[in-house]
Amino acid sequence: MCNLYRMNQSRTEVADFFSAIGADMRVAPGNSPAEIYPGYPGLVLADRRIQQMNWGFPLARKGAKGQPLKPKPVNNARSDKLGSPFWSASFKSRRCLIPVSEFAEAEGEKGAKTRTWFTLPDTPLFAIAGLWRDTAEWGPAYTMVITGANAQMRSVHHRMPVIIPPENWQQYLGDDPQAAFDLCQPYAGDMIMTRTDVPWAGHR
C-alpha cells in the first residue's frame, strides 16, 4: 500500500504534463503540500481537468458506545477489490490520474521503520491510477489503485501503486472499465529505489 507520496511540481507543470489528454487545463489557484499523506489535499486529473481533492474516501466509524467517530480516509483501492460495493461505482465511471514525483514505503523492523522512496528515471512526474467521488464529509475525494508488487519492490512491500504510462492514459480514463482494469498490473519498466534513514513516522 502507499501512505505517502511527493508531488514536487507546480500546478502549471502538472497541467503541461497532462496537456495531451486534458479538456480544460486552466489552473485554479491554491496550495498543495509537497509531501502528501492520507487526508491531505492533492491534485488529480479528473473529468479531463486538474482538480484538488482530499486523499482518501471517508469510511464511517463508530466508537465502543456507538458514538460516531471521525471518518477514516481509505486511500488505497486494491485492484482485486475494485468490484466491491465500496469501489465499484467509482471504478466504472470516476477514474482519475494522480500526478506523482515519487512514493514511499515503510521498510525495517517495527518501531524502527524508515522511508524508502520509489520513482521513475528521466521524468519529474508520472501518473498513478486513481478513483474519485464526491463525499458529504470532505467534498471531492480520491484514492490510489494498488496491485501486486513488481520484482524491484517486492523486497520492501508486496503491493505497489498502479503506474499508468502516458500511452495508456486514454485507455484508463476511457469508457471501457474492463480496458481500464486490464492496465492494473505491476509496473514493467525500470524504477529507482532510494533507501533513507528518515523515520517513517516523521513530522506531518
PDB file of C-alpha atoms in Angstrom:
ATOM      1  CA  MET A   1       0.000   0.000   0.000  1.00  0.00           C
ATOM      2  CA  CYS A   2       1.005   3.626  -0.280  1.00  0.00           C
ATOM      3  CA  ASN A   3       0.509   6.127   2.548  1.00  0.00           C
ATOM      4  CA  LEU A   4       2.930   8.847   1.467  1.00  0.00           C
ATOM      5  CA  TYR A   5       3.962  10.407  -1.813  1.00  0.00           C
ATOM      6  CA  ARG A   6       5.551  13.571  -3.114  1.00  0.00           C
ATOM      7  CA  MET A   7       4.371  15.865  -5.858  1.00  0.00           C
ATOM      8  CA  ASN A   8       7.152  18.403  -6.331  1.00  0.00           C
ATOM      9  CA  GLN A   9       5.955  20.163  -9.483  1.00  0.00           C
ATOM     10  CA  SER A  10       3.856  23.309  -9.730  1.00  0.00           C
ATOM     11  CA  ARG A  11       0.227  23.286 -10.823  1.00  0.00           C
ATOM     12  CA  THR A  12       1.254  24.758 -14.151  1.00  0.00           C
ATOM     13  CA  GLU A  13       3.784  21.948 -14.660  1.00  0.00           C
ATOM     14  CA  VAL A  14       1.118  19.372 -13.824  1.00  0.00           C
ATOM     15  CA  ALA A  15      -1.200  20.952 -16.397  1.00  0.00           C
ATOM     16  CA  ASP A  16       1.577  20.786 -19.005  1.00  0.00           C
ATOM     17  CA  PHE A  17       2.225  17.143 -18.092  1.00  0.00           C
ATOM     18  CA  PHE A  18      -1.390  16.180 -18.798  1.00  0.00           C
ATOM     19  CA  SER A  19      -1.998  18.633 -21.654  1.00  0.00           C
ATOM     20  CA  ALA A  20      -2.224  15.891 -24.307  1.00  0.00           C
ATOM     21  CA  ILE A  21      -5.425  14.473 -22.805  1.00  0.00           C
ATOM     22  CA  GLY A  22      -6.871  17.356 -20.783  1.00  0.00           C
ATOM     23  CA  ALA A  23     -10.007  19.170 -21.903  1.00  0.00           C
ATOM     24  CA  ASP A  24      -9.509  22.236 -19.692  1.00  0.00           C
ATOM     25  CA  MET A  25      -6.015  22.882 -18.368  1.00  0.00           C
ATOM     26  CA  ARG A  26      -6.771  26.159 -16.609  1.00  0.00           C
ATOM     27  CA  VAL A  27      -5.062  26.026 -13.236  1.00  0.00           C
ATOM     28  CA  ALA A  28      -7.074  27.136 -10.221  1.00  0.00           C
ATOM     29  CA  PRO A  29      -5.162  28.999  -7.504  1.00  0.00           C
ATOM     30  CA  GLY A  30      -4.336  27.131  -4.329  1.00  0.00           C
ATOM     31  CA  ASN A  31      -1.603  25.301  -2.481  1.00  0.00           C
ATOM     32  CA  SER A  32      -0.925  21.586  -2.165  1.00  0.00           C
ATOM     33  CA  PRO A  33       1.725  20.157   0.162  1.00  0.00           C
ATOM     34  CA  ALA A  34       4.830  18.613  -1.394  1.00  0.00           C
ATOM     35  CA  GLU A  35       4.503  15.547   0.866  1.00  0.00           C
ATOM     36  CA  ILE A  36       1.001  14.117   0.763  1.00  0.00           C
ATOM     37  CA  TYR A  37      -0.438  11.841   3.444  1.00  0.00           C
ATOM     38  CA  PRO A  38      -3.925  10.302   3.747  1.00  0.00           C
ATOM     39  CA  GLY A  39      -6.407  13.072   4.466  1.00  0.00           C
ATOM     40  CA  TYR A  40      -4.256  15.745   2.793  1.00  0.00           C
ATOM     41  CA  PRO A  41      -5.245  17.637  -0.361  1.00  0.00           C
ATOM     42  CA  GLY A  42      -3.656  16.565  -3.633  1.00  0.00           C
ATOM     43  CA  LEU A  43      -4.017  17.199  -7.348  1.00  0.00           C
ATOM     44  CA  VAL A  44      -5.669  14.786  -9.775  1.00  0.00           C
ATOM     45  CA  LEU A  45      -6.735  14.774 -13.407  1.00  0.00           C
ATOM     46  CA  ALA A  46     -10.470  14.003 -13.211  1.00  0.00           C
ATOM     47  CA  ASP A  47     -13.066  14.711 -15.900  1.00  0.00           C
ATOM     48  CA  ARG A  48     -10.109  15.866 -18.020  1.00  0.00           C
ATOM     49  CA  ARG A  49      -9.448  18.769 -15.627  1.00  0.00           C
ATOM     50  CA  ILE A  50      -6.799  19.388 -12.974  1.00  0.00           C
ATOM     51  CA  GLN A  51      -8.609  19.384  -9.639  1.00  0.00           C
ATOM     52  CA  GLN A  52      -7.663  19.441  -5.970  1.00  0.00           C
ATOM     53  CA  MET A  53      -9.276  16.756  -3.834  1.00  0.00           C
ATOM     54  CA  ASN A  54      -8.829  15.083  -0.461  1.00  0.00           C
ATOM     55  CA  TRP A  55      -6.728  11.887  -0.492  1.00  0.00           C
ATOM     56  CA  GLY A  56      -8.899   9.069   0.816  1.00  0.00           C
ATOM     57  CA  PHE A  57     -12.559   8.043   0.605  1.00  0.00           C
ATOM     58  CA  PRO A  58     -14.250   8.559   4.002  1.00  0.00           C
ATOM     59  CA  LEU A  59     -15.063   5.379   5.902  1.00  0.00           C
ATOM     60  CA  ALA A  60     -17.644   5.880   8.667  1.00  0.00           C
ATOM     61  CA  ARG A  61     -16.595   4.661  12.108  1.00  0.00           C
ATOM     62  CA  LYS A  62     -18.251   4.267  15.498  1.00  0.00           C
ATOM     63  CA  GLY A  63     -16.806   4.115  18.984  1.00  0.00           C
ATOM     64  CA  ALA A  64     -17.280   1.395  21.587  1.00  0.00           C
ATOM     65  CA  LYS A  65     -20.546   3.012  22.722  1.00  0.00           C
ATOM     66  CA  GLY A  66     -21.845   3.518  19.212  1.00  0.00           C
ATOM     67  CA  GLN A  67     -20.896   7.166  19.045  1.00  0.00           C
ATOM     68  CA  PRO A  68     -19.827   8.465  15.612  1.00  0.00           C
ATOM     69  CA  LEU A  69     -16.096   8.973  15.185  1.00  0.00           C
ATOM     70  CA  LYS A  70     -14.153  10.995  12.656  1.00  0.00           C
ATOM     71  CA  PRO A  71     -14.178   9.142   9.303  1.00  0.00           C
ATOM     72  CA  LYS A  72     -11.045   7.266   8.288  1.00  0.00           C
ATOM     73  CA  PRO A  73      -9.564   8.118   4.861  1.00  0.00           C
ATOM     74  CA  VAL A  74      -9.303   4.953   2.759  1.00  0.00           C
ATOM     75  CA  ASN A  75      -6.507   5.987   0.423  1.00  0.00           C
ATOM     76  CA  ASN A  76      -5.722   2.685  -1.349  1.00  0.00           C
ATOM     77  CA  ALA A  77      -8.055   0.585  -3.511  1.00  0.00           C
ATOM     78  CA  ARG A  78      -6.732  -2.924  -4.169  1.00  0.00           C
ATOM     79  CA  SER A  79      -7.146  -3.975  -7.786  1.00  0.00           C
ATOM     80  CA  ASP A  80      -8.653  -7.312  -6.719  1.00  0.00           C
ATOM     81  CA  LYS A  81     -11.344  -5.463  -4.726  1.00  0.00           C
ATOM     82  CA  LEU A  82     -12.462  -2.959  -7.370  1.00  0.00           C
ATOM     83  CA  GLY A  83     -15.702  -4.881  -7.878  1.00  0.00           C
ATOM     84  CA  SER A  84     -16.703  -4.465  -4.218  1.00  0.00           C
ATOM     85  CA  PRO A  85     -19.584  -2.115  -3.303  1.00  0.00           C
ATOM     86  CA  PHE A  86     -17.177   0.418  -1.770  1.00  0.00           C
ATOM     87  CA  TRP A  87     -15.263   0.907  -5.036  1.00  0.00           C
ATOM     88  CA  SER A  88     -17.280  -0.407  -7.976  1.00  0.00           C
ATOM     89  CA  ALA A  89     -19.299   2.696  -8.910  1.00  0.00           C
ATOM     90  CA  SER A  90     -16.207   4.896  -8.846  1.00  0.00           C
ATOM     91  CA  PHE A  91     -14.172   2.432 -10.884  1.00  0.00           C
ATOM     92  CA  LYS A  92     -16.885   2.164 -13.528  1.00  0.00           C
ATOM     93  CA  SER A  93     -17.390   5.889 -14.051  1.00  0.00           C
ATOM     94  CA  ARG A  94     -14.982   8.036 -11.996  1.00  0.00           C
ATOM     95  CA  ARG A  95     -11.406   7.065 -12.762  1.00  0.00           C
ATOM     96  CA  CYS A  96      -8.661   9.667 -12.474  1.00  0.00           C
ATOM     97  CA  LEU A  97      -4.889  10.036 -12.771  1.00  0.00           C
ATOM     98  CA  ILE A  98      -2.717  11.158  -9.863  1.00  0.00           C
ATOM     99  CA  PRO A  99       0.492  13.092 -10.676  1.00  0.00           C
ATOM    100  CA  VAL A 100       3.368  11.832  -8.524  1.00  0.00           C
ATOM    101  CA  SER A 101       7.076  12.654  -8.283  1.00  0.00           C
ATOM    102  CA  GLU A 102       7.888   9.694  -6.014  1.00  0.00           C
ATOM    103  CA  PHE A 103       6.136   7.474  -3.479  1.00  0.00           C
ATOM    104  CA  ALA A 104       7.368   5.941  -0.233  1.00  0.00           C
ATOM    105  CA  GLU A 105       7.010   2.634   1.559  1.00  0.00           C
ATOM    106  CA  ALA A 106       7.952   1.794   5.132  1.00  0.00           C
ATOM    107  CA  GLU A 107      10.917  -0.565   5.489  1.00  0.00           C
ATOM    108  CA  GLY A 108      12.554  -2.104   8.538  1.00  0.00           C
ATOM    109  CA  GLU A 109      11.648  -3.541  11.911  1.00  0.00           C
ATOM    110  CA  LYS A 110       8.520  -2.495  13.772  1.00  0.00           C
ATOM    111  CA  GLY A 111       9.224   0.673  15.727  1.00  0.00           C
ATOM    112  CA  ALA A 112      12.274   1.491  13.602  1.00  0.00           C
ATOM    113  CA  LYS A 113      10.833   1.716  10.104  1.00  0.00           C
ATOM    114  CA  THR A 114      12.357   4.167   7.651  1.00  0.00           C
ATOM    115  CA  ARG A 115      11.235   5.694   4.360  1.00  0.00           C
ATOM    116  CA  THR A 116      12.196   4.022   1.103  1.00  0.00           C
ATOM    117  CA  TRP A 117      11.318   6.069  -1.982  1.00  0.00           C
ATOM    118  CA  PHE A 118      10.463   4.898  -5.492  1.00  0.00           C
ATOM    119  CA  THR A 119      10.406   6.974  -8.661  1.00  0.00           C
ATOM    120  CA  LEU A 120      10.831   6.555 -12.411  1.00  0.00           C
ATOM    121  CA  PRO A 121      14.011   7.513 -14.285  1.00  0.00           C
ATOM    122  CA  ASP A 122      14.219  10.520 -16.599  1.00  0.00           C
ATOM    123  CA  THR A 123      10.899  12.117 -15.683  1.00  0.00           C
ATOM    124  CA  PRO A 124       9.917  14.578 -12.941  1.00  0.00           C
ATOM    125  CA  LEU A 125       6.342  13.251 -12.875  1.00  0.00           C
ATOM    126  CA  PHE A 126       4.455  10.051 -13.559  1.00  0.00           C
ATOM    127  CA  ALA A 127       0.784   9.096 -13.268  1.00  0.00           C
ATOM    128  CA  ILE A 128      -0.792   6.643 -10.842  1.00  0.00           C
ATOM    129  CA  ALA A 129      -4.252   5.171 -11.363  1.00  0.00           C
ATOM    130  CA  GLY A 130      -6.916   6.646  -9.125  1.00  0.00           C
ATOM    131  CA  LEU A 131     -10.643   6.767  -8.416  1.00  0.00           C
ATOM    132  CA  TRP A 132     -12.655   9.729  -7.185  1.00  0.00           C
ATOM    133  CA  ARG A 133     -16.115  10.675  -5.926  1.00  0.00           C
ATOM    134  CA  ASP A 134     -17.937  13.493  -4.193  1.00  0.00           C
ATOM    135  CA  THR A 135     -18.379  12.989  -0.458  1.00  0.00           C
ATOM    136  CA  ALA A 136     -20.598  14.638   2.134  1.00  0.00           C
ATOM    137  CA  GLU A 137     -17.738  14.678   4.634  1.00  0.00           C
ATOM    138  CA  TRP A 138     -14.847  16.189   2.658  1.00  0.00           C
ATOM    139  CA  GLY A 139     -16.150  17.172  -0.753  1.00  0.00           C
ATOM    140  CA  PRO A 140     -14.353  15.599  -3.739  1.00  0.00           C
ATOM    141  CA  ALA A 141     -12.018  12.789  -2.639  1.00  0.00           C
ATOM    142  CA  TYR A 142      -9.679  10.404  -4.448  1.00  0.00           C
ATOM    143  CA  THR A 143      -7.964   7.114  -3.764  1.00  0.00           C
ATOM    144  CA  MET A 144      -4.974   5.331  -5.286  1.00  0.00           C
ATOM    145  CA  VAL A 145      -5.307   1.965  -7.048  1.00  0.00           C
ATOM    146  CA  ILE A 146      -2.739  -0.636  -5.943  1.00  0.00           C
ATOM    147  CA  THR A 147      -1.786  -4.068  -7.232  1.00  0.00           C
ATOM    148  CA  GLY A 148       0.860  -6.722  -6.590  1.00  0.00           C
ATOM    149  CA  ALA A 149       4.481  -5.573  -6.381  1.00  0.00           C
ATOM    150  CA  ASN A 150       6.960  -5.982  -9.207  1.00  0.00           C
ATOM    151  CA  ALA A 151      10.379  -7.560  -8.659  1.00  0.00           C
ATOM    152  CA  GLN A 152      12.031  -4.247  -7.761  1.00  0.00           C
ATOM    153  CA  MET A 153       9.542  -3.510  -4.983  1.00  0.00           C
ATOM    154  CA  ARG A 154       8.984  -6.977  -3.604  1.00  0.00           C
ATOM    155  CA  SER A 155      11.801  -6.770  -1.054  1.00  0.00           C
ATOM    156  CA  VAL A 156      10.088  -3.750   0.520  1.00  0.00           C
ATOM    157  CA  HIS A 157       6.354  -4.407   0.114  1.00  0.00           C
ATOM    158  CA  HIS A 158       4.117  -6.972  -1.571  1.00  0.00           C
ATOM    159  CA  ARG A 159       1.915  -4.308  -3.178  1.00  0.00           C
ATOM    160  CA  MET A 160       2.548  -1.172  -5.223  1.00  0.00           C
ATOM    161  CA  PRO A 161       0.577   1.645  -6.876  1.00  0.00           C
ATOM    162  CA  VAL A 162      -0.659   1.065 -10.433  1.00  0.00           C
ATOM    163  CA  ILE A 163       1.538   3.250 -12.652  1.00  0.00           C
ATOM    164  CA  ILE A 164      -0.092   4.270 -15.941  1.00  0.00           C
ATOM    165  CA  PRO A 165       2.343   5.187 -18.772  1.00  0.00           C
ATOM    166  CA  PRO A 166       1.336   8.152 -20.988  1.00  0.00           C
ATOM    167  CA  GLU A 167       0.459   5.891 -23.912  1.00  0.00           C
ATOM    168  CA  ASN A 168      -2.220   4.247 -21.731  1.00  0.00           C
ATOM    169  CA  TRP A 169      -3.795   7.349 -20.173  1.00  0.00           C
ATOM    170  CA  GLN A 170      -6.651   7.453 -22.662  1.00  0.00           C
ATOM    171  CA  GLN A 171      -7.368   3.763 -22.122  1.00  0.00           C
ATOM    172  CA  TYR A 172      -7.510   4.137 -18.339  1.00  0.00           C
ATOM    173  CA  LEU A 173      -9.774   7.193 -18.458  1.00  0.00           C
ATOM    174  CA  GLY A 174     -11.963   5.918 -21.310  1.00  0.00           C
ATOM    175  CA  ASP A 175     -15.473   4.499 -21.318  1.00  0.00           C
ATOM    176  CA  ASP A 176     -14.498   0.818 -21.000  1.00  0.00           C
ATOM    177  CA  PRO A 177     -13.958  -0.284 -17.365  1.00  0.00           C
ATOM    178  CA  GLN A 178     -12.573  -3.661 -18.468  1.00  0.00           C
ATOM    179  CA  ALA A 179      -9.938  -1.962 -20.634  1.00  0.00           C
ATOM    180  CA  ALA A 180      -9.008   0.178 -17.626  1.00  0.00           C
ATOM    181  CA  PHE A 181      -8.861  -2.870 -15.366  1.00  0.00           C
ATOM    182  CA  ASP A 182      -6.510  -4.603 -17.787  1.00  0.00           C
ATOM    183  CA  LEU A 183      -3.955  -1.871 -17.003  1.00  0.00           C
ATOM    184  CA  CYS A 184      -3.991  -2.580 -13.254  1.00  0.00           C
ATOM    185  CA  GLN A 185      -0.793  -4.626 -13.370  1.00  0.00           C
ATOM    186  CA  PRO A 186       2.635  -4.383 -11.666  1.00  0.00           C
ATOM    187  CA  TYR A 187       4.800  -1.799 -13.404  1.00  0.00           C
ATOM    188  CA  ALA A 188       7.028  -3.431 -16.016  1.00  0.00           C
ATOM    189  CA  GLY A 189       9.516  -0.593 -16.544  1.00  0.00           C
ATOM    190  CA  ASP A 190      12.592   0.484 -14.605  1.00  0.00           C
ATOM    191  CA  MET A 191      12.262   2.176 -11.228  1.00  0.00           C
ATOM    192  CA  ILE A 192      14.712   3.959  -8.957  1.00  0.00           C
ATOM    193  CA  MET A 193      14.715   2.952  -5.282  1.00  0.00           C
ATOM    194  CA  THR A 194      16.282   5.211  -2.634  1.00  0.00           C
ATOM    195  CA  ARG A 195      16.624   3.940   0.922  1.00  0.00           C
ATOM    196  CA  THR A 196      16.866   6.589   3.654  1.00  0.00           C
ATOM    197  CA  ASP A 197      17.351   6.743   7.411  1.00  0.00           C
ATOM    198  CA  VAL A 198      14.390   9.112   7.806  1.00  0.00           C
ATOM    199  CA  PRO A 199      11.922   7.623  10.315  1.00  0.00           C
ATOM    200  CA  TRP A 200       8.657   6.521   8.734  1.00  0.00           C
ATOM    201  CA  ALA A 201       6.632   8.186  11.473  1.00  0.00           C
ATOM    202  CA  GLY A 202       8.081  11.614  10.773  1.00  0.00           C
ATOM    203  CA  HIS A 203       6.506  15.033  11.167  1.00  0.00           C
ATOM    204  CA  ARG A 204       3.498  15.867   9.014  1.00  0.00           C
TER     205      ARG A 204
END
